[in-house]
mmCIF file of C-alpha atoms and ligand atoms in Angstrom:
data_model
loop_
_atom_site.group_PDB
_atom_site.id
_atom_site.type_symbol
_atom_site.label_atom_id
_atom_site.label_comp_id
_atom_site.label_asym_id
_atom_site.label_seq_id
_atom_site.Cartn_x
_atom_site.Cartn_y
_atom_site.Cartn_z
ATOM 1 C CA MET A 130 156.144 49.360 82.640
ATOM 2 C CA LYS A 131 156.931 46.140 84.516
ATOM 3 C CA PRO A 132 159.916 46.247 86.860
ATOM 4 C CA THR A 133 162.854 44.009 86.036
ATOM 5 C CA LYS A 134 165.051 42.027 88.395
ATOM 6 C CA GLY A 135 167.308 44.169 90.571
ATOM 7 C CA MET A 136 165.173 47.340 90.402
ATOM 8 C CA ILE A 137 164.675 49.252 93.654
ATOM 9 C CA LYS A 138 161.434 50.596 95.143
ATOM 10 C CA VAL A 139 161.706 54.304 95.950
ATOM 11 C CA THR A 140 158.127 55.441 96.585
ATOM 12 C CA THR A 141 155.130 53.958 98.390
ATOM 13 C CA GLY A 142 151.660 53.706 96.845
ATOM 14 C CA TYR A 143 150.501 56.414 99.263
ATOM 15 C CA GLU A 144 153.299 58.768 98.125
ATOM 16 C CA ARG A 145 152.333 58.262 94.474
ATOM 17 C CA PHE A 146 148.629 58.701 95.230
ATOM 18 C CA VAL A 147 149.226 62.025 97.030
ATOM 19 C CA HIS A 148 151.639 63.187 94.297
ATOM 20 C CA TRP A 149 149.151 62.576 91.480
ATOM 21 C CA MET A 150 146.208 64.009 93.407
ATOM 22 C CA LEU A 151 148.296 67.164 93.932
ATOM 23 C CA ALA A 152 149.604 67.214 90.362
ATOM 24 C CA VAL A 153 146.276 66.618 88.589
ATOM 25 C CA SER A 154 144.359 69.091 90.762
ATOM 26 C CA CYS A 155 147.135 71.692 90.363
ATOM 27 C CA LEU A 156 147.197 71.361 86.569
ATOM 28 C CA LEU A 157 143.398 71.481 86.323
ATOM 29 C CA LEU A 158 143.474 74.659 88.431
ATOM 30 C CA CYS A 159 146.092 76.170 86.107
ATOM 31 C CA TYR A 160 143.984 75.248 83.067
ATOM 32 C CA THR A 161 140.700 76.628 84.413
ATOM 33 C CA GLY A 162 142.415 79.628 86.030
ATOM 34 C CA LEU A 163 144.059 80.634 82.736
ATOM 35 C CA GLY A 164 140.760 80.079 80.945
ATOM 36 C CA MET A 165 139.000 82.496 83.277
ATOM 37 C CA MET A 166 141.759 85.089 83.490
ATOM 38 C CA PHE A 167 142.310 85.824 79.800
ATOM 39 C CA GLN A 168 139.443 86.524 77.449
ATOM 40 C CA SER A 169 141.451 85.057 74.578
ATOM 41 C CA LEU A 170 141.602 81.759 76.515
ATOM 42 C CA ASN A 171 137.898 81.636 77.437
ATOM 43 C CA PHE A 172 137.490 78.892 74.817
ATOM 44 C CA LEU A 173 139.209 76.479 77.274
ATOM 45 C CA GLY A 174 135.880 76.406 79.112
ATOM 46 C CA VAL A 175 133.925 75.011 76.146
ATOM 47 C CA ILE A 176 134.391 71.412 77.395
ATOM 48 C CA MET A 177 133.011 72.503 80.805
ATOM 49 C CA GLY A 178 129.928 74.217 79.455
ATOM 50 C CA GLY A 179 131.434 77.709 79.332
ATOM 51 C CA LEU A 180 132.801 80.206 81.838
ATOM 52 C CA LYS A 181 130.333 79.311 84.584
ATOM 53 C CA GLY A 182 131.196 75.612 84.348
ATOM 54 C CA MET A 183 134.900 76.440 84.397
ATOM 55 C CA LYS A 184 134.430 78.503 87.565
ATOM 56 C CA ILE A 185 132.616 75.613 89.296
ATOM 57 C CA VAL A 186 135.346 73.120 88.263
ATOM 58 C CA HIS A 187 138.009 75.611 89.469
ATOM 59 C CA ASN A 188 136.439 76.173 92.886
ATOM 60 C CA TYR A 189 135.787 72.506 93.682
ATOM 61 C CA THR A 190 139.151 71.309 92.323
ATOM 62 C CA ALA A 191 140.696 73.846 94.711
ATOM 63 C CA ILE A 192 139.313 71.798 97.624
ATOM 64 C CA VAL A 193 141.023 68.641 96.279
ATOM 65 C CA PHE A 194 144.236 70.660 95.809
ATOM 66 C CA ALA A 195 144.093 72.048 99.354
ATOM 67 C CA VAL A 196 143.583 68.576 100.853
ATOM 68 C CA SER A 197 146.396 67.035 98.783
ATOM 69 C CA LEU A 198 148.662 69.975 99.636
ATOM 70 C CA VAL A 199 148.183 69.347 103.367
ATOM 71 C CA LEU A 200 148.897 65.610 102.853
ATOM 72 C CA ALA A 201 151.964 66.382 100.695
ATOM 73 C CA ILE A 202 153.390 68.855 103.211
ATOM 74 C CA LYS A 203 152.833 66.343 106.058
ATOM 75 C CA MET A 204 154.463 63.568 104.029
ATOM 76 C CA TRP A 205 157.465 65.423 102.536
ATOM 77 C CA TRP A 206 158.409 68.385 104.758
ATOM 78 C CA LYS A 207 161.130 66.512 106.662
ATOM 79 C CA GLU A 208 162.830 65.094 103.550
ATOM 80 C CA ALA A 209 162.133 67.866 101.031
ATOM 81 C CA GLY A 210 161.441 70.936 103.153
ATOM 82 C CA VAL A 211 164.649 71.341 105.153
ATOM 83 C CA PHE A 212 167.987 72.439 103.699
ATOM 84 C CA VAL A 213 171.084 70.796 105.176
ATOM 85 C CA LEU A 214 174.078 73.128 105.326
ATOM 86 C CA PRO A 215 176.762 73.386 104.058
ATOM 87 C CA GLU A 216 176.230 70.441 101.675
ATOM 88 C CA ASP A 217 173.077 71.830 100.027
ATOM 89 C CA LEU A 218 174.861 75.148 99.461
ATOM 90 C CA ASP A 219 177.730 73.302 97.747
ATOM 91 C CA TRP A 220 175.169 71.613 95.478
ATOM 92 C CA PHE A 221 173.676 75.024 94.551
ATOM 93 C CA LYS A 222 177.170 76.426 93.859
ATOM 94 C CA ALA A 223 177.679 73.570 91.391
ATOM 95 C CA ALA A 224 174.069 74.007 90.074
ATOM 96 C CA GLY A 225 173.729 70.283 90.682
ATOM 97 C CA GLY A 226 176.021 69.678 87.693
ATOM 98 C CA TYR A 227 173.148 70.611 85.344
ATOM 99 C CA LEU A 228 174.466 73.853 83.861
ATOM 100 C CA TRP A 229 178.223 73.434 83.406
ATOM 101 C CA HIS A 230 180.810 70.694 83.777
ATOM 102 C CA VAL A 231 181.435 69.774 87.408
ATOM 103 C CA ASP A 232 183.996 67.078 88.261
ATOM 104 C CA LYS A 233 182.221 65.928 91.405
ATOM 105 C CA VAL A 234 178.649 66.966 92.160
ATOM 106 C CA PRO A 235 177.985 66.932 95.944
ATOM 107 C CA GLU A 236 176.095 63.736 96.794
ATOM 108 C CA THR A 237 172.406 64.148 97.536
ATOM 109 C CA GLY A 238 169.943 62.237 99.686
ATOM 110 C CA LYS A 239 166.311 61.391 98.913
ATOM 111 C CA TYR A 240 165.658 64.883 97.511
ATOM 112 C CA ASN A 241 168.296 67.182 96.049
ATOM 113 C CA PRO A 242 168.299 70.923 96.918
ATOM 114 C CA GLY A 243 166.630 71.785 93.587
ATOM 115 C CA GLN A 244 163.779 69.411 94.395
ATOM 116 C CA LYS A 245 163.607 70.911 97.882
ATOM 117 C CA MET A 246 163.242 74.349 96.308
ATOM 118 C CA PHE A 247 160.382 73.098 94.134
ATOM 119 C CA PHE A 248 158.692 71.453 97.117
ATOM 120 C CA LEU A 249 159.000 74.664 99.161
ATOM 121 C CA ALA A 250 157.659 76.769 96.279
ATOM 122 C CA VAL A 251 154.635 74.464 95.965
ATOM 123 C CA ALA A 252 154.136 74.371 99.751
ATOM 124 C CA ILE A 253 154.458 78.135 100.373
ATOM 125 C CA PHE A 254 152.734 79.412 97.233
ATOM 126 C CA GLY A 255 150.211 76.566 97.355
ATOM 127 C CA VAL A 256 149.082 77.744 100.801
ATOM 128 C CA ILE A 257 148.960 81.339 99.481
ATOM 129 C CA MET A 258 146.841 80.151 96.512
ATOM 130 C CA ALA A 259 144.427 78.283 98.782
ATOM 131 C CA LEU A 260 144.017 81.167 101.240
ATOM 132 C CA THR A 261 143.700 83.925 98.636
ATOM 133 C CA GLY A 262 141.340 81.724 96.601
ATOM 134 C CA LEU A 263 139.148 81.046 99.617
ATOM 135 C CA ILE A 264 138.869 84.767 100.365
ATOM 136 C CA MET A 265 138.004 85.516 96.716
ATOM 137 C CA TRP A 266 135.373 82.755 96.848
ATOM 138 C CA PHE A 267 133.805 84.322 99.948
ATOM 139 C CA PRO A 268 134.754 88.010 99.537
ATOM 140 C CA THR A 269 132.389 89.320 102.190
ATOM 141 C CA ILE A 270 134.342 87.680 105.033
ATOM 142 C CA LEU A 271 136.975 90.468 104.933
ATOM 143 C CA PRO A 272 136.991 94.227 104.159
ATOM 144 C CA ALA A 273 137.197 95.033 100.420
ATOM 145 C CA VAL A 274 140.542 96.781 100.864
ATOM 146 C CA ILE A 275 142.074 93.432 101.904
ATOM 147 C CA VAL A 276 140.119 91.312 99.398
ATOM 148 C CA ARG A 277 141.517 93.483 96.585
ATOM 149 C CA TRP A 278 145.052 92.282 97.399
ATOM 150 C CA MET A 279 144.053 88.640 96.962
ATOM 151 C CA TYR A 280 143.887 88.970 93.155
ATOM 152 C CA PRO A 281 147.529 89.971 92.501
ATOM 153 C CA LEU A 282 148.725 87.525 95.196
ATOM 154 C CA HIS A 283 146.757 84.703 93.573
ATOM 155 C CA ALA A 284 148.226 85.584 90.168
ATOM 156 C CA LEU A 285 151.745 85.714 91.655
ATOM 157 C CA GLY A 286 151.338 82.228 93.175
ATOM 158 C CA PHE A 287 150.241 80.928 89.783
ATOM 159 C CA VAL A 288 153.257 82.424 87.988
ATOM 160 C CA VAL A 289 155.693 80.882 90.504
ATOM 161 C CA ILE A 290 154.124 77.390 90.567
ATOM 162 C CA PHE A 291 153.493 77.271 86.804
ATOM 163 C CA ALA A 292 157.080 78.317 85.981
ATOM 164 C CA PHE A 293 158.551 75.763 88.418
ATOM 165 C CA PHE A 294 156.217 73.090 87.042
ATOM 166 C CA PHE A 295 157.855 73.143 83.583
ATOM 167 C CA VAL A 296 161.310 72.701 85.119
ATOM 168 C CA HIS A 297 159.901 69.858 87.269
ATOM 169 C CA LEU A 298 158.228 68.241 84.257
ATOM 170 C CA TYR A 299 161.423 68.364 82.194
ATOM 171 C CA LEU A 300 163.726 67.093 84.967
ATOM 172 C CA GLY A 301 161.237 64.419 86.045
ATOM 173 C CA THR A 302 160.952 62.981 82.526
ATOM 174 C CA ILE A 303 163.268 63.498 79.528
ATOM 175 C CA GLY A 304 165.872 65.541 81.455
ATOM 176 C CA ASN A 305 166.661 62.577 83.711
ATOM 177 C CA PRO A 306 165.615 59.349 81.973
ATOM 178 C CA GLY A 307 164.308 56.701 84.373
ATOM 179 C CA THR A 308 162.898 59.250 86.848
ATOM 180 C CA VAL A 309 159.207 59.220 85.993
ATOM 181 C CA GLN A 310 158.986 55.519 86.974
ATOM 182 C CA ALA A 311 159.510 56.672 90.565
ATOM 183 C CA MET A 312 156.036 58.220 90.370
ATOM 184 C CA ILE A 313 154.452 55.567 88.121
ATOM 185 C CA ASN A 314 155.169 52.212 89.749
ATOM 186 C CA GLY A 315 157.868 53.222 92.225
ATOM 187 C CA TRP A 316 160.641 51.015 90.758
ATOM 188 C CA VAL A 317 163.923 52.541 89.542
ATOM 189 C CA THR A 318 167.259 51.075 88.502
ATOM 190 C CA ARG A 319 170.219 50.945 90.890
ATOM 191 C CA ALA A 320 172.215 53.002 88.339
ATOM 192 C CA TRP A 321 169.546 55.751 88.444
ATOM 193 C CA LEU A 322 169.543 55.784 92.233
ATOM 194 C CA LYS A 323 173.350 55.885 92.331
ATOM 195 C CA LYS A 324 173.386 58.840 89.940
ATOM 196 C CA GLN A 325 170.392 60.812 91.307
ATOM 197 C CA HIS A 326 170.390 60.107 95.045
ATOM 198 C CA PRO A 327 173.718 58.410 95.930
ATOM 199 C CA LYS A 328 173.634 59.344 99.613
ATOM 200 C CA TRP A 329 170.153 57.903 99.996
ATOM 201 C CA LEU A 330 171.248 54.655 98.307
ATOM 202 C CA LYS A 331 174.181 54.382 100.732
ATOM 203 C CA GLU A 332 171.874 55.080 103.701
ATOM 204 C CA MET A 333 169.408 52.383 102.616
ATOM 205 C CA GLU A 334 172.248 49.910 102.011
ATOM 206 C CA HIS A 335 173.705 50.705 105.414
ATOM 207 C CA GLU A 336 170.326 50.323 107.169
ATOM 208 C CA GLY A 337 169.427 47.212 105.129
ATOM 209 C CA THR A 338 166.149 48.782 103.994
ATOM 210 C CA LEU A 339 166.632 48.419 100.217
ATOM 211 C CA ASP A 340 163.538 46.899 98.602
ATOM 212 C CA VAL A 341 164.899 45.000 95.584
ATOM 213 C CA TYR A 342 162.696 43.403 92.900
ATOM 214 C CA GLN A 343 163.464 39.690 92.686
ATOM 215 C CA GLY A 344 161.895 39.002 89.323
ATOM 216 C CA ASP A 345 158.586 37.550 90.515
ATOM 217 C CA ASP A 346 155.772 38.900 92.712
ATOM 218 C CA SER A 347 157.841 38.860 95.876
ATOM 219 C CA THR A 348 160.376 41.482 96.905
ATOM 220 C CA LYS A 349 163.054 41.066 99.468
ATOM 221 C CA THR A 350 165.329 43.282 101.505
ATOM 222 C CA ALA A 351 168.954 43.122 100.368
HETATM 223 C C1 HEM B 113 152.314 65.986 85.222
HETATM 224 C C2 HEM B 113 153.552 66.019 85.284
HETATM 225 C C3 HEM B 113 154.402 65.591 86.446
HETATM 226 C C4 HEM B 113 155.348 64.617 86.400
HETATM 227 C C5 HEM B 113 155.734 63.771 85.200
HETATM 228 C C6 HEM B 113 155.948 64.543 87.730
HETATM 229 C C7 HEM B 113 156.952 63.666 88.091
HETATM 230 C C8 HEM B 113 157.538 63.565 89.339
HETATM 231 C C9 HEM B 113 158.577 62.637 89.697
HETATM 232 C C10 HEM B 113 159.184 61.606 88.756
HETATM 233 C C11 HEM B 113 158.923 62.858 90.986
HETATM 234 C C12 HEM B 113 159.991 62.100 91.810
HETATM 235 C C13 HEM B 113 161.354 62.646 91.526
HETATM 236 C C14 HEM B 113 162.487 61.928 92.249
HETATM 237 O O1 HEM B 113 162.242 61.178 93.190
HETATM 238 O O2 HEM B 113 163.663 62.153 91.882
HETATM 239 C C15 HEM B 113 158.089 63.942 91.474
HETATM 240 C C16 HEM B 113 158.146 64.484 92.729
HETATM 241 C C17 HEM B 113 157.396 65.545 93.153
HETATM 242 N N1 HEM B 113 156.408 66.195 92.425
HETATM 243 FE FE1 HEM B 113 155.868 65.824 90.504
HETATM 244 N N2 HEM B 113 155.357 65.476 88.546
HETATM 245 C C18 HEM B 113 154.394 66.143 87.811
HETATM 246 C C19 HEM B 113 153.583 67.166 88.257
HETATM 247 C C20 HEM B 113 153.669 67.737 89.516
HETATM 248 C C21 HEM B 113 152.904 68.889 89.965
HETATM 249 C C22 HEM B 113 151.895 69.644 89.105
HETATM 250 C C23 HEM B 113 153.285 69.128 91.253
HETATM 251 C C24 HEM B 113 152.842 70.196 92.226
HETATM 252 C C25 HEM B 113 151.889 70.968 92.176
HETATM 253 C C26 HEM B 113 154.280 68.142 91.618
HETATM 254 C C27 HEM B 113 154.898 68.073 92.857
HETATM 255 C C28 HEM B 113 155.895 67.205 93.198
HETATM 256 C C29 HEM B 113 156.610 67.238 94.471
HETATM 257 C C30 HEM B 113 156.360 68.263 95.605
HETATM 258 C C31 HEM B 113 157.524 66.189 94.449
HETATM 259 C C32 HEM B 113 158.487 65.741 95.559
HETATM 260 C C33 HEM B 113 159.640 66.654 95.754
HETATM 261 C C34 HEM B 113 160.301 67.101 94.490
HETATM 262 O O3 HEM B 113 160.674 66.284 93.630
HETATM 263 O O4 HEM B 113 160.418 68.308 94.357
HETATM 264 N N3 HEM B 113 154.490 67.318 90.546
HETATM 265 N N4 HEM B 113 157.262 64.347 90.433
#
């Protein structure tokens, strides 16, 4: 997917690297976790040499997930982790224009309140997953009465993140055409930016920080 003239850069290589490290590790954890949790899904472990192999992949992928989670929280908490009132509340009241007709959807910045909610769910429940997982990995570090609680908490974190993931997958791809490029090569169209993040577009225009593709290898600020 080569960018065409006039497209705008919305993510850095570092942002995309952290996103995919988080996404791939998270999905591999969901896959191996489901495979271990339900007997009927044990077959998912066949490609990893069985249940034992799946457990090893799960535990070590969790380290990659924990590292990428820390990097993602550090990178995104200011833009995606803080609600701005009352404008974010107005966006929620209009459901972002996704569920019924809204004449004028409140303008959003780099991340809309729905995306903020997803980020916060991943950040909060991701930390819960990492901590509960660590305790289950080394159960003797705490009394059994506490360790016992880690299992339902770990399952709860999975349900929340997994459910949100499908909404994220839909909205990041077919639900909003042109979005997935933001996480593939970083280039999006001006029309997409105007529709999805109009306030951010205005801010970048005002600050003169728009990175516009000029049609060759060079990019220039316009
Ligand atoms: C494999 C399928 C996935 C696709 C196609 C995908 C796509 C995207 C896209 C296109 C964006 C940028 C949206 C925008 O700027 O408007 C984004 C952002 C983000 N993604 Fe993903 N993603 C996937 C999986 C995941 C997973 C598994 C996680 C977390 C565990 C995740 C966490 C995030 C976060 C935290 C952001 C930034 C804030 C937000 O949009 O909520 N993504 N993703």
